[in-house]
Amino acid sequence: SEEHDVALIKVEGLGQNLSPVKMLDKYGSVAPGQAVTVMGYPGVAPEETVFRKSNDPFNRQTQQTTIPTPTVTSGNIGRIILPSSEKNHTYSGFGDSYQLTINATGAGNSGGPMFDDEGNVIGIYYAGKSDERGTQISFAVPIKYGIELMSITKVQ
């Protein structure tokens, strides 16, 4: 998106047994304190290594592969950062975002879904920020911008 920190990637061939998630634009009713859950692959998570025996008759060596380990992290919406507006003379470097109280997220979680307490995707995780003391806050962009990228509707 030219306006928001969100991109759309289409992945083919993952099989037919996957169920789609429900994306629900609840922007008008999301409030600070609301419980949310972020899924992703934080870069600081321990790596998992798998050893696979090769079926290649010319290379019988066991192959070592590192696989991503997904995490599910719960927390709350700490604050809603409103979009910048010339009408109200407001500006935020983070744009239109949900500030989260989820500390165990970070690089690698970007692009992961943020679910509400009913299992609906209401946001997309995109950033984390730490200070010198290690205090961390995280951010998600409202799902309305992801829906817009899929050409379902244009955000007003």
Tab-separated table of C-alpha atoms in Angstrom:
chain	number	residue	atom	x	y	z
A	1	SER	CA	0.000	0.000	0.000
A	2	GLU	CA	1.238	3.479	-0.756
A	3	GLU	CA	-0.481	4.804	2.372
A	4	HIS	CA	-0.077	2.081	5.016
A	5	ASP	CA	2.573	-0.419	6.070
A	6	VAL	CA	0.818	-3.436	4.558
A	7	ALA	CA	1.375	-5.625	1.511
A	8	LEU	CA	-0.478	-8.526	-0.076
A	9	ILE	CA	1.264	-11.723	-1.163
A	10	LYS	CA	-0.616	-14.545	-2.854
A	11	VAL	CA	0.665	-18.051	-2.167
A	12	GLU	CA	-0.356	-20.896	-4.478
A	13	GLY	CA	-0.392	-24.646	-3.957
A	14	LEU	CA	-0.751	-24.999	-0.190
A	15	GLY	CA	-3.444	-27.626	-0.485
A	16	GLN	CA	-7.191	-27.657	-0.328
A	17	ASN	CA	-7.522	-28.509	3.373
A	18	LEU	CA	-6.956	-25.006	4.675
A	19	SER	CA	-9.857	-23.000	6.053
A	20	PRO	CA	-9.894	-19.272	5.328
A	21	VAL	CA	-9.844	-16.833	8.222
A	22	LYS	CA	-12.647	-14.333	8.605
A	23	MET	CA	-11.440	-10.753	8.201
A	24	LEU	CA	-13.760	-8.353	9.944
A	25	ASP	CA	-13.430	-4.578	9.828
A	26	LYS	CA	-14.428	-3.682	13.389
A	27	TYR	CA	-12.541	-0.374	13.316
A	28	GLY	CA	-15.439	1.650	14.715
A	29	SER	CA	-15.906	-0.647	17.710
A	30	VAL	CA	-12.303	-1.546	18.624
A	31	ALA	CA	-11.373	-0.052	22.003
A	32	PRO	CA	-8.360	0.147	24.313
A	33	GLY	CA	-8.270	-2.847	26.648
A	34	GLN	CA	-9.758	-5.225	24.077
A	35	ALA	CA	-8.139	-8.670	24.103
A	36	VAL	CA	-6.228	-9.632	20.938
A	37	THR	CA	-3.924	-12.431	19.792
A	38	VAL	CA	-1.053	-12.121	17.282
A	39	MET	CA	0.330	-15.045	15.279
A	40	GLY	CA	3.717	-14.983	13.625
A	41	TYR	CA	7.324	-16.099	13.510
A	42	PRO	CA	9.332	-13.805	15.813
A	43	GLY	CA	12.994	-13.786	14.866
A	44	VAL	CA	14.060	-14.112	18.501
A	45	ALA	CA	12.215	-17.428	18.948
A	46	PRO	CA	14.385	-20.545	19.275
A	47	GLU	CA	15.008	-22.248	15.950
A	48	GLU	CA	13.745	-25.772	15.383
A	49	THR	CA	15.947	-28.136	13.412
A	50	VAL	CA	14.627	-31.159	11.512
A	51	PHE	CA	16.747	-34.004	10.162
A	52	ARG	CA	15.255	-35.601	7.047
A	53	LYS	CA	16.481	-38.754	5.359
A	54	SER	CA	16.849	-38.229	1.633
A	55	ASN	CA	14.987	-40.399	-0.900
A	56	ASP	CA	17.502	-39.417	-3.577
A	57	PRO	CA	19.354	-42.632	-4.635
A	58	PHE	CA	22.451	-40.559	-5.511
A	59	ASN	CA	22.505	-38.595	-2.251
A	60	ARG	CA	21.504	-40.693	0.765
A	61	GLN	CA	22.846	-38.115	3.227
A	62	THR	CA	20.507	-36.958	5.959
A	63	GLN	CA	19.549	-33.316	5.368
A	64	GLN	CA	19.416	-30.815	8.210
A	65	THR	CA	16.814	-28.056	7.814
A	66	THR	CA	15.738	-25.213	10.065
A	67	ILE	CA	11.986	-24.659	10.070
A	68	PRO	CA	10.063	-21.642	11.329
A	69	THR	CA	8.184	-22.122	14.587
A	70	PRO	CA	4.985	-20.100	14.772
A	71	THR	CA	3.931	-18.406	17.988
A	72	VAL	CA	0.554	-17.340	19.330
A	73	THR	CA	0.833	-14.340	21.656
A	74	SER	CA	-2.040	-12.720	23.523
A	75	GLY	CA	-2.354	-9.196	24.871
A	76	ASN	CA	-4.534	-6.135	24.578
A	77	ILE	CA	-5.003	-3.051	22.494
A	78	GLY	CA	-3.336	-0.363	24.587
A	79	ARG	CA	-4.200	2.632	22.434
A	80	ILE	CA	-5.732	3.516	19.098
A	81	ILE	CA	-3.520	5.883	17.112
A	82	LEU	CA	-5.733	7.881	14.791
A	83	PRO	CA	-4.722	8.669	11.222
A	84	SER	CA	-3.124	12.014	10.465
A	85	SER	CA	-5.575	14.689	9.529
A	86	GLU	CA	-5.197	18.142	8.032
A	87	LYS	CA	-8.741	18.879	9.185
A	88	ASN	CA	-7.811	18.404	12.859
A	89	HIS	CA	-4.131	19.335	12.415
A	90	THR	CA	-2.964	16.007	13.850
A	91	TYR	CA	0.027	13.957	12.783
A	92	SER	CA	1.363	10.586	13.824
A	93	GLY	CA	4.491	8.963	12.432
A	94	PHE	CA	2.730	5.632	12.900
A	95	GLY	CA	-0.368	6.631	10.959
A	96	ASP	CA	-3.549	4.711	11.630
A	97	SER	CA	-2.521	1.954	14.069
A	98	TYR	CA	-3.408	-0.130	17.076
A	99	GLN	CA	-0.740	0.091	19.787
A	100	LEU	CA	-0.544	-3.291	21.532
A	101	THR	CA	0.495	-4.483	24.988
A	102	ILE	CA	2.028	-7.640	23.499
A	103	ASN	CA	5.702	-7.913	24.469
A	104	ALA	CA	6.750	-11.258	22.951
A	105	THR	CA	6.469	-10.090	19.359
A	106	GLY	CA	8.953	-8.442	17.053
A	107	ALA	CA	10.791	-8.842	13.781
A	108	GLY	CA	9.379	-11.887	12.055
A	109	ASN	CA	5.840	-11.261	13.275
A	110	SER	CA	5.317	-8.592	10.601
A	111	GLY	CA	2.422	-9.504	8.372
A	112	GLY	CA	0.952	-11.860	10.954
A	113	PRO	CA	-2.757	-11.730	11.712
A	114	MET	CA	-4.153	-10.061	14.821
A	115	PHE	CA	-7.318	-11.799	16.009
A	116	ASP	CA	-10.089	-10.537	18.266
A	117	ASP	CA	-11.547	-12.735	21.021
A	118	GLU	CA	-13.986	-14.309	18.525
A	119	GLY	CA	-11.278	-15.460	16.072
A	120	ASN	CA	-11.808	-12.691	13.494
A	121	VAL	CA	-8.755	-11.056	11.931
A	122	ILE	CA	-9.061	-7.375	12.827
A	123	GLY	CA	-5.483	-6.251	12.190
A	124	ILE	CA	-2.074	-7.029	10.712
A	125	TYR	CA	1.010	-6.855	12.928
A	126	TYR	CA	3.674	-4.578	11.431
A	127	ALA	CA	6.103	-3.104	13.965
A	128	GLY	CA	7.633	-3.193	17.400
A	129	LYS	CA	9.619	-0.530	19.214
A	130	SER	CA	11.914	-0.851	22.252
A	131	ASP	CA	13.587	1.727	24.427
A	132	GLU	CA	17.021	1.510	26.099
A	133	ARG	CA	15.492	-0.196	29.171
A	134	GLY	CA	13.946	-2.979	27.062
A	135	THR	CA	10.371	-1.728	27.285
A	136	GLN	CA	8.619	-2.795	24.107
A	137	ILE	CA	5.387	-1.814	22.427
A	138	SER	CA	3.963	-3.308	19.262
A	139	PHE	CA	1.727	-2.057	16.491
A	140	ALA	CA	-0.868	-3.455	14.110
A	141	VAL	CA	-2.558	-1.797	11.164
A	142	PRO	CA	-6.382	-2.153	11.058
A	143	ILE	CA	-7.555	-4.971	8.758
A	144	LYS	CA	-9.547	-2.477	6.691
A	145	TYR	CA	-6.297	-1.703	4.838
A	146	GLY	CA	-5.659	-5.379	4.101
A	147	ILE	CA	-9.226	-5.723	2.818
A	148	GLU	CA	-8.653	-2.656	0.628
A	149	LEU	CA	-5.575	-4.271	-0.939
A	150	MET	CA	-7.662	-7.304	-1.866
A	151	SER	CA	-9.998	-4.921	-3.742
A	152	ILE	CA	-12.941	-5.933	-1.605
A	153	THR	CA	-13.723	-2.335	-0.720
A	154	LYS	CA	-12.079	1.095	-0.734
A	155	VAL	CA	-11.323	2.574	2.687
A	156	GLN	CA	-12.902	5.990	3.169
